[in-house]
Structures are given as structure tokens and as C-alpha cells.
mmCIF file of C-alpha atoms in Angstrom:
data_model
loop_
_atom_site.group_PDB
_atom_site.id
_atom_site.type_symbol
_atom_site.label_atom_id
_atom_site.label_comp_id
_atom_site.label_asym_id
_atom_site.label_seq_id
_atom_site.Cartn_x
_atom_site.Cartn_y
_atom_site.Cartn_z
ATOM 1 C CA MET A 1 -18.506 -21.904 5.460
ATOM 2 C CA ARG A 2 -16.215 -19.187 4.349
ATOM 3 C CA ASP A 3 -15.788 -18.782 0.931
ATOM 4 C CA VAL A 4 -11.760 -18.294 0.806
ATOM 5 C CA THR A 5 -11.507 -18.399 -2.992
ATOM 6 C CA PRO A 6 -9.522 -15.168 -4.464
ATOM 7 C CA SER A 7 -11.092 -12.194 -5.674
ATOM 8 C CA CYS A 8 -9.454 -11.734 -8.984
ATOM 9 C CA PRO A 9 -7.292 -13.987 -11.268
ATOM 10 C CA GLU A 10 -3.756 -14.782 -10.522
ATOM 11 C CA ARG A 11 -1.318 -12.437 -11.707
ATOM 12 C CA VAL A 12 1.843 -12.561 -12.834
ATOM 13 C CA PHE A 13 4.433 -9.881 -11.325
ATOM 14 C CA GLY A 14 7.151 -8.403 -13.081
ATOM 15 C CA ALA A 15 10.861 -7.914 -11.731
ATOM 16 C CA GLU A 16 9.618 -3.933 -11.152
ATOM 17 C CA LYS A 17 7.758 -1.746 -8.646
ATOM 18 C CA LEU A 18 3.967 -2.614 -9.239
ATOM 19 C CA ARG A 19 2.372 0.604 -10.814
ATOM 20 C CA LEU A 20 -1.166 1.176 -9.423
ATOM 21 C CA SER A 21 -3.781 3.338 -11.255
ATOM 22 C CA ARG A 22 -3.379 7.262 -11.861
ATOM 23 C CA GLN A 23 -5.297 9.603 -9.049
ATOM 24 C CA TYR A 24 -5.593 13.331 -8.955
ATOM 25 C CA VAL A 25 -5.607 15.613 -6.051
ATOM 26 C CA LEU A 26 -9.327 16.758 -5.402
ATOM 27 C CA PRO A 27 -9.671 20.452 -4.498
ATOM 28 C CA GLU A 28 -10.924 19.399 -1.146
ATOM 29 C CA TRP A 29 -7.843 17.960 -0.288
ATOM 30 C CA ILE A 30 -6.082 20.896 -0.253
ATOM 31 C CA ASP A 31 -4.936 22.588 2.936
ATOM 32 C CA TYR A 32 -4.001 26.334 4.132
ATOM 33 C CA ASN A 33 -0.579 26.065 2.891
ATOM 34 C CA GLY A 34 -2.021 25.717 -0.660
ATOM 35 C CA HIS A 35 -0.819 21.846 -1.173
ATOM 36 C CA MET A 36 -2.322 18.631 -0.484
ATOM 37 C CA ASN A 37 -3.054 18.154 3.262
ATOM 38 C CA VAL A 38 -1.037 15.187 5.095
ATOM 39 C CA SER A 39 -4.225 13.188 5.927
ATOM 40 C CA TYR A 40 -5.080 12.948 2.038
ATOM 41 C CA TYR A 41 -1.590 11.521 1.444
ATOM 42 C CA THR A 42 -2.472 8.824 3.713
ATOM 43 C CA MET A 43 -6.040 8.142 2.138
ATOM 44 C CA ALA A 44 -4.153 8.389 -1.279
ATOM 45 C CA PHE A 45 -2.090 5.599 -0.422
ATOM 46 C CA ASP A 46 -5.010 3.513 1.132
ATOM 47 C CA ILE A 47 -6.872 3.938 -2.094
ATOM 48 C CA ALA A 48 -3.728 2.596 -3.858
ATOM 49 C CA PHE A 49 -3.156 -0.217 -1.386
ATOM 50 C CA ASP A 50 -6.805 -1.255 -1.638
ATOM 51 C CA GLU A 51 -6.303 -1.585 -5.702
ATOM 52 C CA LEU A 52 -3.245 -3.657 -4.922
ATOM 53 C CA LEU A 53 -5.115 -6.463 -2.329
ATOM 54 C CA GLU A 54 -8.092 -6.414 -4.241
ATOM 55 C CA ASP A 55 -7.118 -6.244 -8.244
ATOM 56 C CA HIS A 56 -3.399 -7.693 -8.062
ATOM 57 C CA LEU A 57 -3.341 -10.080 -4.683
ATOM 58 C CA GLY A 58 -6.848 -11.128 -4.329
ATOM 59 C CA ILE A 59 -7.347 -10.508 -0.561
ATOM 60 C CA GLY A 60 -9.250 -7.039 -0.929
ATOM 61 C CA LEU A 61 -12.725 -6.000 -0.257
ATOM 62 C CA SER A 62 -14.379 -8.849 -2.166
ATOM 63 C CA PHE A 63 -12.619 -11.573 -0.382
ATOM 64 C CA VAL A 64 -13.001 -9.800 2.854
ATOM 65 C CA ASN A 65 -16.629 -9.971 2.317
ATOM 66 C CA ARG A 66 -16.629 -13.424 1.562
ATOM 67 C CA SER A 67 -14.313 -14.981 3.939
ATOM 68 C CA ARG A 68 -14.204 -12.668 6.865
ATOM 69 C CA LEU A 69 -10.513 -12.419 6.890
ATOM 70 C CA GLY A 70 -9.192 -8.759 6.278
ATOM 71 C CA PRO A 71 -5.988 -7.275 6.646
ATOM 72 C CA MET A 72 -5.295 -4.420 9.386
ATOM 73 C CA SER A 73 -2.552 -2.048 10.010
ATOM 74 C CA LEU A 74 -0.026 -2.643 12.475
ATOM 75 C CA GLN A 75 2.341 0.002 11.759
ATOM 76 C CA MET A 76 2.930 2.765 9.150
ATOM 77 C CA GLN A 77 5.432 5.444 8.230
ATOM 78 C CA THR A 78 4.925 8.158 5.896
ATOM 79 C CA CYS A 79 7.736 10.392 4.498
ATOM 80 C CA TYR A 80 7.001 14.212 2.693
ATOM 81 C CA LEU A 81 9.150 14.355 0.064
ATOM 82 C CA GLY A 82 7.372 16.864 -2.399
ATOM 83 C CA GLU A 83 4.452 18.796 -2.736
ATOM 84 C CA LEU A 84 1.544 17.948 -4.762
ATOM 85 C CA MET A 85 -1.124 20.652 -5.960
ATOM 86 C CA LYS A 86 -4.767 20.754 -6.738
ATOM 87 C CA ASP A 87 -5.812 18.379 -9.645
ATOM 88 C CA GLU A 88 -2.303 17.233 -9.975
ATOM 89 C CA ALA A 89 -1.685 13.430 -11.536
ATOM 90 C CA PHE A 90 -0.058 11.123 -9.459
ATOM 91 C CA HIS A 91 0.373 7.420 -9.024
ATOM 92 C CA VAL A 92 1.881 4.632 -6.603
ATOM 93 C CA GLU A 93 4.287 2.440 -7.141
ATOM 94 C CA VAL A 94 4.779 -0.806 -4.515
ATOM 95 C CA LEU A 95 7.108 -2.854 -3.480
ATOM 96 C CA MET A 96 6.542 -5.964 -1.250
ATOM 97 C CA LEU A 97 9.403 -5.983 0.998
ATOM 98 C CA ASP A 98 8.479 -9.141 3.024
ATOM 99 C CA CYS A 99 5.664 -11.210 3.935
ATOM 100 C CA ASP A 100 4.575 -14.505 6.112
ATOM 101 C CA SER A 101 1.392 -16.453 6.537
ATOM 102 C CA LYS A 102 -0.233 -13.615 8.162
ATOM 103 C CA ARG A 103 1.528 -10.156 7.800
ATOM 104 C CA LEU A 104 2.609 -8.149 4.868
ATOM 105 C CA HIS A 105 5.522 -5.447 4.789
ATOM 106 C CA PHE A 106 5.003 -3.088 2.065
ATOM 107 C CA PHE A 107 6.492 0.149 0.785
ATOM 108 C CA GLY A 108 4.587 2.632 -1.672
ATOM 109 C CA GLU A 109 5.968 5.597 -3.521
ATOM 110 C CA MET A 110 3.804 8.185 -4.683
ATOM 111 C CA ILE A 111 4.807 9.568 -7.930
ATOM 112 C CA ALA A 112 4.303 12.853 -9.446
ATOM 113 C CA GLU A 113 3.232 12.461 -12.908
ATOM 114 C CA ARG A 114 4.378 16.001 -14.040
ATOM 115 C CA ASP A 115 7.925 15.104 -13.598
ATOM 116 C CA GLY A 116 8.087 11.741 -12.010
ATOM 117 C CA SER A 117 9.432 12.862 -8.696
ATOM 118 C CA VAL A 118 8.798 10.923 -5.318
ATOM 119 C CA ALA A 119 6.213 13.239 -3.745
ATOM 120 C CA ALA A 120 5.869 10.731 -0.605
ATOM 121 C CA THR A 121 6.630 7.412 0.671
ATOM 122 C CA TYR A 122 4.789 5.062 2.560
ATOM 123 C CA GLU A 123 5.943 1.897 4.740
ATOM 124 C CA GLY A 124 3.635 -0.208 6.213
ATOM 125 C CA ILE A 125 3.059 -3.741 7.918
ATOM 126 C CA SER A 126 -0.483 -5.097 8.039
ATOM 127 C CA MET A 127 -1.611 -8.632 9.416
ATOM 128 C CA CYS A 128 -4.742 -10.383 8.438
ATOM 129 C CA VAL A 129 -7.420 -10.744 10.977
ATOM 130 C CA ASP A 130 -10.422 -13.307 11.414
ATOM 131 C CA LEU A 131 -13.082 -10.269 11.560
ATOM 132 C CA ASP A 132 -15.484 -12.809 13.644
ATOM 133 C CA THR A 133 -12.667 -13.363 16.378
ATOM 134 C CA ARG A 134 -10.747 -10.237 16.138
ATOM 135 C CA ARG A 135 -7.743 -12.348 16.061
ATOM 136 C CA SER A 136 -4.922 -12.800 13.770
ATOM 137 C CA ALA A 137 -5.378 -15.799 11.405
ATOM 138 C CA PRO A 138 -3.206 -16.908 8.443
ATOM 139 C CA TYR A 139 -3.998 -15.974 4.802
ATOM 140 C CA PRO A 140 -5.170 -18.987 2.622
ATOM 141 C CA ASP A 141 -2.480 -21.005 0.945
ATOM 142 C CA TRP A 142 -3.115 -19.761 -2.436
ATOM 143 C CA ALA A 143 -2.864 -16.006 -1.219
ATOM 144 C CA GLN A 144 0.377 -16.705 0.587
ATOM 145 C CA GLU A 145 1.588 -18.178 -2.670
ATOM 146 C CA ARG A 146 0.784 -14.685 -4.319
ATOM 147 C CA LEU A 147 2.327 -12.657 -1.707
ATOM 148 C CA SER A 148 5.572 -14.989 -1.778
ATOM 149 C CA ALA A 149 5.461 -14.689 -5.310
ATOM 150 C CA MET A 150 5.362 -11.019 -5.557
ATOM 151 C CA LYS A 151 8.173 -10.806 -2.966
ATOM 152 C CA ALA A 152 10.354 -13.180 -4.704
ATOM 153 C CA VAL A 153 9.830 -11.342 -7.823
ATOM 154 C CA GLN A 154 10.719 -7.835 -6.307
ATOM 155 C CA ALA A 155 13.554 -9.337 -3.996
ATOM 156 C CA ASP A 156 16.524 -7.891 -5.993
ATOM 157 C CA LEU A 157 15.318 -4.388 -6.417
ATOM 158 C CA PRO A 158 17.134 -1.525 -4.886
ATOM 159 C CA ARG A 159 15.471 -0.553 -1.470
ATOM 160 C CA PRO A 160 14.536 3.327 -1.237
ATOM 161 C CA PRO A 161 16.401 5.059 1.518
ATOM 162 C CA GLN A 162 13.248 5.514 3.363
ATOM 163 C CA VAL A 163 13.023 1.863 3.842
ATOM 164 C CA GLY A 164 13.167 1.186 7.657
ATOM 165 C CA GLN A 165 14.034 4.775 8.404
ATOM 166 C CA ALA A 166 14.004 5.802 12.261
ATOM 167 C CA ILE A 167 12.290 9.077 13.192
ATOM 168 C CA ALA A 168 14.166 11.439 14.937
ATOM 169 C CA ILE A 169 15.901 14.764 14.706
ATOM 170 C CA ARG A 170 18.841 14.458 12.870
ATOM 171 C CA ARG A 171 21.910 16.365 14.112
ATOM 172 C CA ARG A 172 25.216 16.821 12.396
#
């Protein structure tokens, strides 16, 4: 039988974006333009979202290893708004936009700690998948309650302008 218990204690979410751990731009993340390469923005957001899933929602790696239920990305969009340089400190702040029994719609802002500016945003939808059948599956009730709690407490926060943004060449 699968163990579908949470991987962390229940958290109380505040009515603000959830701030995740500080990260640093590693030297190997720097590209030929002298700033953090686009692929490492994605990786840094992924590291932050792994922390969210494991430490705050209880559906991260520990849960996946026990339950064989794991989140898989369905769609994502990144907007690059500023540069991050070698050794620079930053963190990600997360907003739960929506969720249902199987899916999460979340938004992250990468914040440069030097001045508090938003260096990049990441919007994504992921789905819970049974790793044995490779089909979508609902999260356990306790997980759905945590997701809904985070969504509810953040419901009145302002939505950043990048949320739901279409990709196109803008013409005046």
C-alpha cells in the first residue's frame, strides 16, 4: 500500500506571497553576455518550487518517493525583467493562483536582494501524476486542503501584470 501521508507538518500560510530560501547565482550559470543564462533562471525557479512542494505543501520528493504520486509540468512561461550577475543573491516569492484536485496554477517572482527588484517571473501549471500508471491522479484530501488554504489566503493579493500574459510581438 502507498504511503500518502504529508512529507512535512501542516503550515499556516499568511496573506502574502510565500518567500522561499535565498539562492546565489553560481559562476557556471553565467553566459557569454556576462549575466545568468536563461536556462538557469528555470533551474532556480525549479529549486524554489521543489522547496515549496517539500517544505510547505508536503507533496515534494519525500511524498513522491512514498506515494508514487508526483507533480509534472504542463505549461510554463518565464518573463525576464532584469539581469542577475555572478554571486548575486536572490529569492523566489510564490503566489498560488488556482488549484483543483489534480492541478496547481502558481506564479513565482525572482527577487534580486540587492535592491528588491523583480528579475524574472515564472507562471506554471502542474498536474499530479500516478508514476506507475503515468496517468493523472488526485492529490490526497489533506494535500488538496493545503493547496486550497494557500490559494484562499492569497486570493486578495494583487496579481502581477505578467499573470496570464500572452506571448506576442507588441505593436503600437
